[in-house]
XYZ file of C-alpha atoms in Angstrom:
782
model
C 13.068 14.489 7.271
C 15.424 12.076 8.967
C 15.054 8.661 10.525
C 16.931 5.496 11.384
C 18.157 3.217 8.617
C 17.015 -0.375 8.780
C 20.309 -2.139 8.319
C 23.103 -2.961 5.887
C 22.662 -2.289 2.191
C 22.130 -5.523 0.271
C 20.663 -6.037 -3.190
C 17.874 -8.491 -2.317
C 17.450 -8.569 1.448
C 16.523 -6.550 4.517
C 18.689 -7.608 7.440
C 18.421 -6.909 11.154
C 21.759 -7.822 12.703
C 20.958 -6.885 16.286
C 17.616 -6.967 18.044
C 16.561 -3.534 19.311
C 13.527 -3.791 21.579
C 12.847 -0.081 21.168
C 12.330 -0.603 17.433
C 10.253 -3.771 17.573
C 7.198 -2.004 16.172
C 9.038 -0.688 13.118
C 10.569 -4.062 12.345
C 7.228 -5.808 12.818
C 5.884 -3.701 9.966
C 8.998 -4.000 7.819
C 9.212 -7.782 8.312
C 5.487 -8.329 7.774
C 4.553 -11.087 5.348
C 1.323 -11.005 3.381
C -0.280 -11.964 0.105
C -3.191 -9.509 -0.039
C -5.516 -11.978 1.707
C -3.541 -13.036 4.816
C -1.146 -10.751 6.666
C 1.263 -11.547 9.490
C 3.220 -8.800 11.215
C 6.860 -9.606 11.848
C 6.357 -10.433 15.522
C 8.874 -12.658 17.252
C 7.922 -16.328 17.092
C 7.357 -16.581 20.835
C 4.935 -13.639 20.713
C 6.619 -11.495 23.364
C 7.952 -8.884 23.639
C 6.088 -7.130 20.878
C 5.159 -3.729 19.565
C 1.729 -4.681 18.237
C 0.547 -8.260 17.703
C -0.860 -8.507 14.217
C -2.564 -11.221 12.178
C -4.976 -9.938 9.566
C -7.436 -11.134 6.971
C -8.261 -8.638 4.257
C -11.850 -7.465 4.650
C -12.229 -8.904 8.150
C -13.387 -5.972 10.237
C -15.485 -4.919 13.180
C -17.907 -2.029 13.253
C -17.329 0.782 15.709
C -20.130 3.143 16.669
C -19.271 6.716 15.720
C -21.830 8.922 17.462
C -21.404 12.540 16.314
C -21.035 15.308 18.857
C -23.635 17.195 16.848
C -25.867 15.032 14.630
C -26.028 16.071 10.997
C -27.690 14.615 7.940
C -25.506 12.295 5.881
C -22.830 11.650 8.516
C -21.899 7.970 8.917
C -23.036 6.465 12.197
C -20.319 3.802 12.388
C -16.834 3.125 11.152
C -14.972 -0.070 10.274
C -11.716 -1.267 11.809
C -9.560 -4.117 10.569
C -9.166 -6.476 13.519
C -6.376 -8.642 14.812
C -7.642 -12.142 14.001
C -6.594 -15.443 15.541
C -2.808 -15.531 15.747
C -1.186 -18.641 14.303
C 2.398 -17.353 14.444
C 3.075 -18.150 18.093
C 5.595 -20.873 18.907
C 6.800 -20.786 22.503
C 9.946 -22.564 23.650
C 10.989 -23.732 27.105
C 14.526 -24.976 27.763
C 14.896 -26.817 31.057
C 11.678 -25.124 32.208
C 12.947 -21.612 31.303
C 10.866 -19.787 28.623
C 12.857 -18.473 25.692
C 12.407 -14.748 26.178
C 14.944 -12.252 24.850
C 14.433 -10.086 27.945
C 15.945 -12.757 30.193
C 19.127 -14.757 30.083
C 21.737 -13.706 27.513
C 21.012 -13.189 23.845
C 24.400 -13.916 22.269
C 23.263 -13.239 18.718
C 20.055 -12.477 16.889
C 19.512 -11.933 13.184
C 16.448 -11.665 10.968
C 16.493 -11.461 7.182
C 13.625 -10.660 4.834
C 14.514 -12.346 1.538
C 12.867 -10.386 -1.279
C 13.413 -13.099 -3.894
C 12.403 -16.114 -1.824
C 9.530 -14.336 -0.052
C 10.469 -15.629 3.403
C 11.501 -14.207 6.773
C 14.465 -16.001 8.364
C 15.474 -15.762 12.000
C 18.453 -17.206 13.872
C 19.198 -16.645 17.545
C 21.659 -18.037 20.052
C 20.458 -17.743 23.637
C 21.820 -18.672 27.055
C 18.992 -19.351 29.481
C 19.081 -18.012 33.048
C 20.068 -21.537 34.132
C 23.036 -21.611 31.724
C 21.710 -23.785 28.868
C 22.778 -22.541 25.443
C 20.508 -23.192 22.453
C 20.287 -22.118 18.836
C 16.855 -21.332 17.416
C 16.133 -21.045 13.712
C 12.844 -20.213 12.068
C 11.638 -19.472 8.568
C 8.134 -18.267 7.800
C 6.145 -17.479 4.692
C 2.701 -16.338 3.633
C 1.996 -18.139 0.396
C 1.333 -16.286 -2.854
C 0.143 -19.484 -4.522
C -2.067 -20.901 -1.737
C -3.712 -17.738 -0.523
C -5.211 -19.133 2.726
C -1.885 -20.581 3.906
C 0.947 -19.292 6.053
C 3.666 -21.623 7.339
C 6.655 -21.721 9.684
C 9.593 -24.072 9.990
C 10.961 -23.950 13.540
C 14.152 -25.642 14.716
C 15.783 -25.908 18.142
C 19.313 -27.214 18.840
C 21.232 -27.404 22.163
C 24.808 -26.126 21.835
C 26.702 -27.044 24.981
C 24.810 -29.668 26.931
C 21.783 -31.936 27.067
C 18.512 -30.003 27.303
C 14.902 -30.773 28.112
C 12.927 -28.964 25.430
C 9.241 -28.077 25.270
C 7.742 -26.446 22.168
C 4.226 -24.982 22.339
C 2.605 -24.162 18.993
C -0.518 -22.074 19.479
C -3.572 -20.436 17.986
C -4.576 -17.431 20.102
C -7.684 -15.295 19.657
C -8.485 -11.944 21.287
C -4.883 -11.091 22.140
C -4.356 -8.100 24.378
C -3.436 -5.093 22.255
C -1.486 -1.958 23.200
C -3.359 1.193 24.150
C -4.316 3.727 21.512
C -1.910 6.580 20.865
C -2.833 10.242 20.776
C -2.069 10.384 17.043
C -5.342 10.429 15.048
C -3.565 8.659 12.194
C -3.027 5.578 14.332
C -5.681 2.907 14.463
C -8.054 2.506 17.335
C -7.645 -0.914 18.877
C -10.710 -3.123 19.045
C -10.483 -5.183 22.202
C -11.818 -8.758 22.247
C -13.812 -8.472 19.015
C -14.182 -12.248 18.525
C -16.971 -14.396 19.939
C -16.272 -18.127 20.197
C -18.347 -20.483 18.064
C -16.425 -23.768 17.950
C -13.045 -25.366 18.623
C -11.542 -28.766 18.047
C -8.203 -30.496 18.660
C -7.003 -33.818 17.327
C -3.640 -35.520 16.663
C -1.287 -32.693 15.593
C -3.972 -30.256 14.442
C -6.528 -27.846 15.890
C -9.077 -25.274 14.803
C -10.692 -22.204 16.355
C -13.872 -20.650 14.983
C -15.213 -17.221 15.932
C -17.474 -14.458 14.709
C -17.283 -10.713 15.210
C -19.732 -9.153 17.629
C -21.195 -6.412 15.448
C -20.237 -7.005 11.802
C -21.234 -10.691 12.173
C -18.325 -11.995 10.115
C -17.333 -15.602 10.721
C -13.670 -16.619 11.042
C -11.850 -19.955 11.069
C -8.133 -20.522 11.667
C -6.642 -24.016 11.739
C -3.159 -25.439 12.219
C -1.410 -28.706 11.450
C 2.152 -29.851 12.072
C 4.917 -32.090 10.790
C 7.626 -32.974 13.341
C 11.117 -34.412 12.953
C 13.245 -35.405 15.962
C 15.969 -38.016 16.533
C 14.504 -39.125 19.859
C 11.123 -39.761 21.398
C 8.703 -36.838 21.358
C 5.620 -36.540 23.516
C 2.638 -34.888 21.807
C -0.308 -33.233 23.502
C -2.976 -31.147 21.772
C -5.788 -29.149 23.377
C -8.304 -26.429 22.521
C -10.706 -24.091 24.252
C -12.544 -20.898 23.426
C -9.630 -18.587 22.529
C -6.659 -20.954 22.593
C -5.498 -24.085 20.824
C -2.105 -25.569 21.616
C 0.122 -28.414 20.469
C 2.800 -29.222 23.053
C 5.905 -31.179 22.064
C 8.403 -32.315 24.703
C 11.672 -34.148 24.229
C 15.286 -34.379 25.395
C 17.996 -33.256 22.964
C 21.731 -33.830 23.102
C 24.151 -31.167 21.785
C 23.963 -31.160 17.972
C 20.554 -32.856 17.876
C 17.625 -30.889 16.453
C 13.904 -30.819 16.860
C 12.361 -29.472 13.654
C 8.673 -28.638 13.273
C 6.730 -27.343 10.293
C 3.536 -25.527 11.175
C 0.847 -24.955 8.519
C -1.828 -22.363 9.311
C -4.992 -21.985 7.226
C -7.301 -18.963 7.349
C -10.820 -18.329 6.166
C -13.666 -15.899 6.763
C -17.115 -15.294 5.375
C -20.189 -13.203 5.889
C -22.457 -15.839 4.412
C -21.093 -19.359 4.894
C -22.059 -21.532 7.869
C -19.420 -22.632 10.325
C -19.407 -26.231 8.999
C -18.717 -24.886 5.503
C -15.945 -22.622 6.769
C -14.531 -25.501 8.802
C -14.324 -27.601 5.654
C -12.715 -24.719 3.782
C -9.753 -24.368 6.127
C -9.384 -28.119 6.505
C -9.172 -28.357 2.727
C -6.558 -25.592 2.641
C -4.469 -27.474 5.219
C -4.713 -30.651 3.158
C -3.471 -28.817 0.050
C -0.586 -27.273 1.963
C 0.410 -30.629 3.432
C 0.315 -32.141 -0.052
C 2.780 -29.525 -1.304
C 4.872 -29.855 1.862
C 7.273 -27.277 3.223
C 9.739 -27.578 0.367
C 6.914 -27.407 -2.141
C 5.600 -24.176 -0.624
C 9.097 -22.686 -0.758
C 9.495 -23.661 -4.403
C 6.100 -22.226 -5.344
C 6.936 -18.992 -3.524
C 10.257 -18.589 -5.336
C 8.715 -19.359 -8.741
C 5.963 -16.795 -8.166
C 8.459 -14.110 -7.197
C 10.804 -14.954 -10.061
C 7.940 -14.193 -12.453
C 7.115 -10.994 -10.577
C 10.653 -9.638 -10.568
C 11.052 -10.508 -14.237
C 8.241 -8.124 -15.153
C 8.427 -5.622 -12.288
C 12.092 -5.247 -11.439
C 13.821 -1.862 -11.518
C 17.595 -1.587 -11.897
C 19.264 1.491 -10.408
C 23.000 1.755 -11.082
C 24.864 4.264 -8.958
C 22.895 4.171 -5.689
C 22.812 0.804 -3.936
C 20.610 2.094 -1.111
C 17.874 3.267 -3.486
C 18.185 0.002 -5.415
C 17.569 -2.009 -2.262
C 14.792 0.286 -1.049
C 12.796 0.254 -4.287
C 12.850 -3.553 -4.331
C 11.613 -3.510 -0.748
C 8.861 -1.096 -1.831
C 7.763 -3.252 -4.759
C 7.776 -6.380 -2.608
C 5.378 -4.811 -0.118
C 3.112 -3.378 -2.813
C 2.863 -6.919 -4.156
C 2.169 -8.306 -0.665
C -0.651 -5.795 -0.205
C -2.405 -6.664 -3.441
C -1.421 -9.962 -5.069
C -4.243 -12.119 -3.735
C -6.677 -9.464 -2.497
C -9.206 -10.777 -5.033
C -12.432 -8.992 -4.251
C -11.103 -7.087 -1.251
C -9.586 -3.598 -0.873
C -5.940 -2.602 -0.755
C -5.698 -0.871 2.649
C -3.515 2.197 3.112
C -1.228 0.113 5.347
C -1.720 -3.112 3.430
C -1.808 -5.989 5.910
C 1.194 -4.747 7.887
C -0.635 -2.897 10.682
C -3.907 -1.261 11.631
C -2.911 2.355 11.006
C -5.895 4.239 9.568
C -8.001 1.388 11.011
C -7.065 -0.774 8.026
C -9.200 1.366 5.699
C -8.662 1.910 1.984
C -8.547 5.480 0.633
C -7.975 7.271 -2.684
C -4.318 6.274 -2.272
C -5.018 2.930 -3.924
C -6.106 4.256 -7.298
C -3.633 7.130 -7.579
C -0.435 5.710 -6.112
C -0.765 1.908 -6.145
C -2.769 1.173 -9.271
C -0.220 2.688 -11.708
C 2.314 0.199 -10.359
C -0.044 -2.773 -10.565
C -1.305 -1.894 -14.029
C 2.266 -2.115 -15.320
C 3.570 -4.992 -13.196
C 0.745 -7.184 -11.836
C -2.248 -6.446 -14.099
C -4.309 -9.269 -12.624
C -4.073 -7.597 -9.202
C -5.055 -4.256 -10.756
C -8.122 -5.867 -12.299
C -9.066 -7.451 -8.975
C -8.759 -4.114 -7.145
C -11.030 -2.450 -9.697
C -13.524 -5.293 -9.476
C -13.609 -4.758 -5.715
C -14.509 -1.115 -6.301
C -17.128 -2.248 -8.819
C -18.514 -4.639 -6.216
C -19.232 -1.638 -3.988
C -20.946 0.306 -6.768
C -24.460 -0.115 -5.389
C -23.345 1.318 -2.049
C -21.708 4.229 -3.881
C -24.937 4.853 -5.825
C -26.842 4.817 -2.553
C -24.383 7.293 -1.018
C -24.771 9.622 -4.011
C -28.545 9.602 -3.630
C -28.144 10.331 0.081
C -26.084 13.393 -0.875
C -28.620 14.481 -3.478
C -26.383 13.559 -6.417
C -26.613 11.334 -9.451
C -24.277 8.477 -10.259
C -21.979 7.043 -7.607
C -20.136 8.695 -4.710
C -17.413 6.332 -3.571
C -16.354 6.487 0.097
C -13.333 8.423 1.257
C -12.345 5.651 3.657
C -13.807 2.179 3.870
C -13.342 -1.550 4.163
C -16.739 -2.869 3.065
C -17.680 -0.048 0.699
C -19.562 2.106 3.207
C -18.365 5.589 4.071
C -16.424 5.549 7.360
C -15.182 9.127 7.540
C -16.920 11.185 10.195
C -15.187 14.423 9.198
C -17.045 15.467 6.092
C -14.777 18.341 4.902
C -11.916 15.879 4.436
C -14.117 12.879 3.704
C -17.372 13.424 1.855
C -16.206 16.635 0.149
C -13.107 14.956 -1.310
C -15.026 13.803 -4.368
C -11.823 13.485 -6.387
C -11.630 9.841 -5.292
C -14.294 9.146 -7.920
C -12.129 10.550 -10.714
C -9.175 8.539 -9.411
C -11.219 5.357 -9.720
C -12.232 6.327 -13.252
C -8.604 7.114 -14.128
C -7.524 3.664 -12.932
C -10.302 1.934 -14.833
C -9.381 3.696 -18.074
C -5.644 3.149 -17.555
C -6.024 -0.547 -16.821
C -8.330 -1.189 -19.779
C -5.941 0.616 -22.124
C -2.628 -0.753 -20.872
C -3.820 -4.338 -20.374
C -5.975 -4.359 -23.535
C -8.727 -5.932 -21.416
C -11.737 -5.319 -23.658
C -13.994 -7.547 -21.564
C -13.334 -5.406 -18.485
C -13.667 -2.186 -20.454
C -17.104 -3.175 -21.769
C -18.386 -4.307 -18.373
C -17.002 -3.141 -15.020
C -14.948 -0.378 -16.622
C -17.941 1.129 -18.391
C -20.053 0.962 -15.236
C -17.417 2.823 -13.225
C -16.854 5.482 -15.887
C -20.551 6.142 -16.469
C -21.535 6.415 -12.814
C -18.588 8.644 -11.880
C -19.293 10.879 -14.886
C -22.882 11.226 -13.748
C -21.645 12.306 -10.337
C -19.574 15.140 -11.811
C -22.386 16.333 -14.055
C -24.733 16.575 -11.066
C -22.132 17.972 -8.664
C -21.054 20.807 -10.957
C -23.046 23.599 -12.555
C -22.757 26.201 -15.319
C -22.096 29.777 -14.242
C -23.343 32.946 -15.905
C -20.312 33.014 -18.207
C -20.922 29.448 -19.390
C -18.139 27.856 -17.393
C -18.697 24.508 -15.699
C -17.852 24.861 -12.023
C -17.318 22.287 -9.276
C -17.652 24.206 -6.027
C -17.320 23.350 -2.352
C -14.993 20.371 -2.609
C -11.754 19.263 -0.948
C -8.789 18.441 -3.150
C -5.809 16.206 -2.356
C -4.260 18.837 -0.061
C -5.818 18.180 3.336
C -4.706 21.595 4.641
C -7.389 23.122 2.405
C -11.066 22.259 2.393
C -14.406 23.194 0.843
C -12.823 25.108 -2.010
C -14.264 26.168 -5.342
C -12.782 24.803 -8.566
C -9.872 22.831 -7.179
C -7.661 22.452 -10.263
C -6.750 18.812 -9.629
C -10.383 17.849 -9.063
C -11.618 19.744 -12.121
C -8.948 18.377 -14.462
C -9.447 14.809 -13.270
C -13.219 15.210 -13.551
C -12.748 16.578 -17.054
C -10.784 13.482 -18.076
C -13.368 11.275 -16.373
C -16.189 12.882 -18.385
C -14.300 12.453 -21.663
C -13.319 8.849 -20.965
C -16.913 8.013 -20.050
C -18.259 9.585 -23.251
C -15.787 7.597 -25.361
C -16.701 4.398 -23.504
C -20.423 4.927 -24.168
C -19.649 5.469 -27.855
C -17.551 2.274 -28.032
C -20.050 0.097 -26.158
C -23.584 1.300 -26.977
C -25.245 -2.010 -26.077
C -23.857 -2.190 -22.563
C -24.352 1.552 -22.158
C -28.030 1.157 -23.011
C -28.375 -1.255 -20.091
C -27.135 1.603 -17.887
C -29.570 3.970 -19.621
C -26.615 5.913 -20.933
C -26.789 7.205 -24.499
C -25.052 9.570 -26.895
C -27.178 12.480 -25.710
C -26.029 12.063 -22.121
C -22.457 11.575 -23.308
C -22.677 14.809 -25.286
C -23.632 16.557 -22.055
C -20.536 15.167 -20.389
C -18.334 16.374 -23.239
C -19.880 19.823 -23.073
C -19.204 20.026 -19.321
C -15.629 18.859 -19.875
C -15.096 21.467 -22.582
C -16.461 24.247 -20.349
C -14.593 23.132 -17.204
C -13.334 26.093 -15.191
C -9.571 25.970 -14.614
C -8.531 28.966 -12.481
C -5.392 30.904 -13.393
C -3.839 33.812 -11.542
C -2.780 36.252 -14.262
C -1.070 38.506 -11.720
C 1.324 35.771 -10.517
C 1.355 33.706 -13.693
C 0.461 30.507 -11.813
C -2.533 28.274 -11.322
C -4.062 28.664 -7.875
C -4.552 25.305 -6.189
C -8.206 26.251 -6.024
C -10.051 29.440 -6.823
C -8.749 32.204 -4.558
C -5.940 30.173 -3.014
C -3.225 32.607 -4.103
C -5.128 35.422 -2.348
C -4.957 33.667 1.023
C -2.594 34.880 3.723
C 0.859 33.300 3.622
C 1.738 30.849 6.373
C 4.460 32.150 8.690
C 7.059 29.453 8.126
C 9.813 31.407 9.857
C 7.845 31.300 13.096
C 7.059 27.580 12.801
C 9.437 25.360 14.766
C 10.478 22.011 13.351
C 8.894 20.239 16.306
C 5.549 21.731 15.238
C 5.415 19.433 12.214
C 3.169 17.788 11.211
C 1.089 20.933 11.469
C -2.218 19.089 11.900
C -1.082 17.962 15.358
C -0.164 21.472 16.508
C -2.504 23.910 14.769
C -6.275 23.993 14.249
C -7.559 23.083 10.811
C -9.413 26.390 10.805
C -6.058 28.170 10.698
C -4.562 25.845 8.122
C -7.543 26.128 5.805
C -7.219 29.926 5.612
C -3.515 30.080 4.767
C -1.210 29.309 1.865
C 0.290 26.155 3.334
C 0.107 22.815 1.534
C 0.209 19.444 3.256
C 0.855 17.438 0.103
C 1.068 17.770 -3.655
C -2.222 19.055 -5.074
C -1.666 21.414 -7.992
C 1.598 19.512 -8.515
C -0.402 16.260 -8.610
C -2.622 17.821 -11.270
C 0.476 18.473 -13.389
C 1.590 14.889 -12.829
C -1.623 13.358 -14.141
C -2.657 16.045 -16.666
C 0.595 17.476 -18.079
C -1.251 18.071 -21.352
C -3.123 20.944 -19.685
C -0.041 23.043 -18.846
C 2.609 24.752 -20.913
C 6.247 24.134 -20.044
C 6.490 27.649 -18.605
C 3.361 27.164 -16.496
C 4.665 23.882 -15.110
C 7.965 25.462 -14.087
C 6.335 28.500 -12.469
C 3.664 26.405 -10.732
C 6.233 23.970 -9.393
C 8.423 26.723 -7.968
C 5.422 28.479 -6.408
C 4.139 25.406 -4.590
C 7.584 24.187 -3.546
C 7.786 27.249 -1.284
C 4.484 26.332 0.383
C 4.479 22.525 0.593
C 5.523 21.025 3.927
C 5.057 17.338 3.040
C 3.178 16.396 6.194
C 1.867 13.523 4.088
C 3.856 10.526 2.912
C 2.134 10.906 -0.483
C 3.875 14.106 -1.516
C 7.534 13.316 -2.170
C 6.869 11.006 -5.109
C 4.729 13.574 -6.937
C 7.245 16.326 -6.281
C 9.946 14.024 -7.650
C 7.947 13.398 -10.812
C 7.235 17.042 -11.589
C 10.716 18.203 -10.550
C 12.087 15.842 -13.184
C 9.485 17.032 -15.688
C 10.659 20.644 -15.355
C 14.344 19.665 -15.378
C 15.415 19.911 -11.724
C 17.023 16.484 -11.767
C 19.042 16.697 -8.560
C 16.006 17.902 -6.610
C 13.930 15.180 -8.252
C 16.412 12.591 -7.059
C 16.390 14.001 -3.542
C 12.620 13.452 -3.545
C 13.120 9.966 -5.009
C 15.307 9.208 -1.997
C 12.621 10.402 0.398
C 9.925 8.425 -1.410
C 11.789 5.116 -1.422
C 13.114 5.498 2.137
C 9.805 6.559 3.744
C 9.463 3.328 5.725
C 12.995 2.083 5.229
C 14.301 4.927 7.392
C 11.003 5.505 9.256
C 11.054 9.122 8.092
C 7.631 9.868 9.563
C 8.307 8.013 12.822
C 5.096 6.008 12.461
C 6.154 2.910 10.551
C 5.273 0.883 13.646
C 1.583 1.475 12.757
C 2.129 -0.202 9.395
C 3.882 0.581 6.153
C 2.785 3.408 3.838
C 1.719 1.282 0.872
C 0.810 4.247 -1.336
C 4.176 5.876 -0.646
C 5.871 2.591 -1.542
C 3.926 2.570 -4.800
C 5.000 6.175 -5.210
C 8.630 5.045 -4.985
C 8.130 3.113 -8.236
C 6.355 6.104 -9.770
C 9.109 8.511 -8.691
C 11.648 6.471 -10.627
C 9.554 5.363 -13.620
C 7.276 8.393 -14.051
C 9.869 10.833 -12.719
C 13.340 9.934 -13.980
C 11.940 7.630 -16.651
C 9.493 10.292 -17.807
C 6.637 7.823 -18.359
C 3.178 9.218 -19.126
C 0.081 7.660 -20.643
C -1.691 9.514 -23.439
C -4.742 7.427 -24.287
C -3.355 4.080 -25.421
C 0.062 5.529 -26.198
C 3.079 5.774 -23.898
C 5.310 8.822 -23.715
C 8.844 8.732 -22.316
C 11.202 11.562 -21.436
C 13.983 9.895 -19.412
C 16.654 12.036 -17.772
C 19.046 10.963 -15.029
C 20.687 13.050 -12.296
C 24.455 13.099 -11.951
C 24.305 10.514 -9.147
C 22.876 7.758 -11.353
C 24.600 5.884 -14.139
C 21.676 3.812 -15.426
C 17.985 3.209 -14.847
C 16.136 0.228 -16.330
C 12.529 -0.919 -15.973
C 9.746 -2.768 -17.753
C 6.224 -1.506 -18.409
C 3.107 -3.039 -19.931
C 1.791 -1.866 -23.272
C -1.511 -3.230 -24.642
C -0.857 -6.625 -23.133
C 2.810 -6.627 -24.140
C 6.059 -5.709 -22.399
C 8.418 -2.850 -23.138
C 11.920 -2.691 -21.682
C 13.403 0.772 -21.113
C 17.044 1.452 -20.244
C 18.358 4.974 -19.769
C 21.778 6.478 -19.128
C 22.544 10.158 -18.907
C 23.178 10.264 -22.664
C 20.784 7.825 -24.321
C 17.691 5.673 -23.916
C 17.183 2.195 -25.303
C 13.719 0.726 -25.978
C 12.986 -2.946 -26.615
C 9.567 -4.431 -27.363
C 10.089 -7.792 -25.728
C 7.280 -10.036 -26.967
C 5.789 -10.678 -30.369
C 2.942 -9.099 -32.237
C 2.696 -5.980 -34.314
C 4.820 -2.865 -34.159
C 3.944 -0.153 -31.666
C 4.501 3.559 -31.545
C 5.828 5.453 -28.526
C 6.939 9.032 -27.970
C 10.522 9.796 -26.890
C 11.083 13.383 -25.777
C 8.337 14.556 -28.117
C 9.396 12.461 -31.127
C 7.320 9.571 -32.427
C 9.230 6.272 -32.541
C 8.078 2.982 -34.075
C 9.241 -0.151 -32.257
C 9.382 -3.604 -33.837
C 9.321 -6.727 -31.643
C 12.805 -7.849 -30.647
C 14.563 -4.898 -32.314
C 16.044 -2.425 -29.804
C 16.105 1.275 -30.617
C 18.603 3.666 -28.995
C 17.941 7.396 -28.984
C 19.853 10.380 -27.561
C 18.564 12.236 -24.512
C 18.499 15.997 -25.092
C 20.171 18.176 -22.453
C 18.147 20.359 -20.124
C 18.906 23.613 -18.318
C 16.195 24.299 -15.764
C 17.973 27.146 -13.978
C 18.192 27.550 -10.199
C 16.266 24.980 -8.195
C 13.253 26.258 -6.239
C 13.367 26.529 -2.462
C 11.259 24.817 0.189
C 9.926 26.062 3.530
C 12.674 26.252 6.174
C 13.648 22.785 7.340
C 11.310 21.025 4.872
C 13.738 20.389 2.016
C 14.440 16.755 1.169
C 17.724 15.318 2.373
C 20.242 15.682 -0.486
C 21.474 12.445 -2.021
C 24.372 14.091 -3.824
C-alpha cells in the first residue's frame, strides 16, 4: 500500500508547505481540530475552495429512512447520519473589493502547521490580489480541551506594499451546500439542508443562530463573539437571518499596520432543553471564553496537552517518521475522545462523515486500550455512554429472541443502524468487545465504583446474551453458530474462534463480577447459580482446530473452503468488496482483516507458541488488509512470534495509514481506530504488553531499525515507565504506593516505587518470515 506523504518530518508538528488544491480533502481531515464534543475540519478560513465543509457536534445527527428492498423482521427502518452543523469557522476577506480566494490572483506563499503540543492550527499566506495589492494573512485556531463548547480563531491581516481597503466578514452559516455522494459505500451519505430555523439574533459584535433537525428533533445553538484590535477607525456591522449571521469589519490599513480579530464560537445541542435554555447555555460559554481571553485559552490548551503527553507519550529512537506519525495518531485519538462525555467515539472521530459518523466495535477493541492506559477518564466516559444505551441494547436482544443485551453494530444514539444483517446484526462479537473494555478499564484504573455499577451491568447483560445465543451440542460442547466474526469477507459462520474466545472471557469476567458484588448483582437478578451456568458454558466452549493442517480455522470449516485465486487478482481490484460479490468472498479462503490473528492478540493464553506461529503464517498468506484495522494486529502477533522486521513493517503501515493516505480515503475522515492501533502496534507489539487479569505482562523486542522504545502505561491507578533497547528493558514504577509485580518474558518481577529494574531481553530466532498475497505485503521500513 502506497500513498502521498503529508510533509516534512518534524518531531511535534504536521506542516503543509505548499497548498495543493487536489489534496484539500485529505488535509481537511489531517488538520481537523476537535475535543470529542466539537469538531472542525481543517477547511480554509474563507470557506472556499474546499473538499468537504465540516463542523460537527458529537451525537448531533439526523435520521435517514432506510426502506428495505425486501422487508424482513428485525431490520432497522432508519439510520443515523452525523450532520454538518452551523459553521463558525468562516472568515472572508476582501482587499480593495477583491475576495481573498487562492484560485485567483497570485498565492506567493502558503503554509499551515498543526502543532501537536500547543493544540492549534496555524496558517500564514501571502497573496497578491488580481488588482495588485499584496497582503499577508495569519490565522490560528483551536478547539478547546478545557472549555468543551468553545472553538476560537485569531485572524490577522496586514498590507505589504501599499495602502489597502480591507473588509473582514466573520460568519455563522447553516445548511452549507455539501459535495455529492461518492460511489464508495464506505463514504458517508450527505444530508442536505437538515436544519430548520428556530431563532436568530445579532447585537454589537455577537450573533446566534438556533436550529433543530427535521426528523431527529435535536435542537442546536451556535453563537459567536469577537474582540477586535486595529490602529485606525473600524466600521462594525452585524446582521442575522435564518441560516446566516455575519459581522462585517471595514477599515483602511497602511503597509505594516494590522487588523487583528479574535473570534469565539460556542456550540450547544440538546434533545430535551428549550431554545431559551440552549440560548443561555451558549451565551454562558461565550462569557467564560471571553473571561479567559485568547491568551488564556492558549495557555489552558498547552497545559492540558502537557499533562497528556507526560502520561501518553511514546519515544521511538531510530525512525523519525514513525515518531512523528505516532504522535499525530495519539493527538487525534485524544481529539476524538477527550470531552465526548456521554457520547460515542465515531469511527472517523469528528474529522469527517465517513461511515455516516457512526460508532462501531472499533472503539472498544482499538481505541479503548489506548485510553485505558493514557486518558482513563475518557475511557470511563466512553463506557458510560455504552451503558447509557443499555436499555436499547436489551430491547434489541428481545427483538432478536435473545436474553441480555445486543449492542448495535453501528450507531450514534444507541439504535441499530446497519441494514445489512450478515455484517451487522450477526457480528455479535461487539458485545464481548464492550465487556473486554469494561473489565480492562476497571482493572487497570482500579475504579471499584465503576466495576460495581456500570461495569457489572455491562458484563452481566453481555454474558446473558452469549448464554442464550449459544447452545450445547450432543458431545457437550458449547457452540455459537451463525455469527460473523471480525473478518467481513466471511459471514454467518459457526464457532468463529475470535467470537468464541472473547465470549468465553466475557462469561468468566461476568461470573467473577457477580461473585465480587452480590448486592448489586441481586438488583440485576443475577446470582451464583446463573454465574455457574456461565462458567460451565465458558469451560465447554468449542474452539475448532484443524488437525490435518495443525492450525485453527478462522471459523468451523474455514480451512475446507476453496482458496482465493490471488494470482488472477489484479492490484486495481483491491479492495475486493468493490470488485467482487460478497457471495464469492464468503465462500473462499480470503481474509479482509485480522480475525484469527486478532483472537491470538487478545487471548494469547489460549494458544501454544507453535500454534501461534503456524496460525500466523497460515493467515498471512490469505489476508489482504482491505481494512485499516488489520495492520496493527498483524504487527502485534508478528512481534509475538518473533518476526520483528515484518512486525515493524506493519507498524509503519499502521502509523502511516492517514499520514500517507494509504487507503486513498482520508478525505472522508481519519481512521481513528487505526490511529489507536498505531499505539497498540508499538506498545502491544514491540513492547509486548498484555493484560492478564490485574497483572501486566511485557515481552519487549526491537527490530534492527530501532534503537530504543519508551512508553508509559497505567497500572491499578499508577504509572509504569518502560524503556527497551535491543538488549535490555528498564521498568520504573513512577508514583508511590506499594510494590507491584509484573511479568518480563515469562519471569515474575517485583517493582518498588522509584526503583528502576533493568532486565536482559532474550534473543529470538523465528525462522523465515511468512509470505503475503501477491502485492499485499507491507512496505518494508528496513
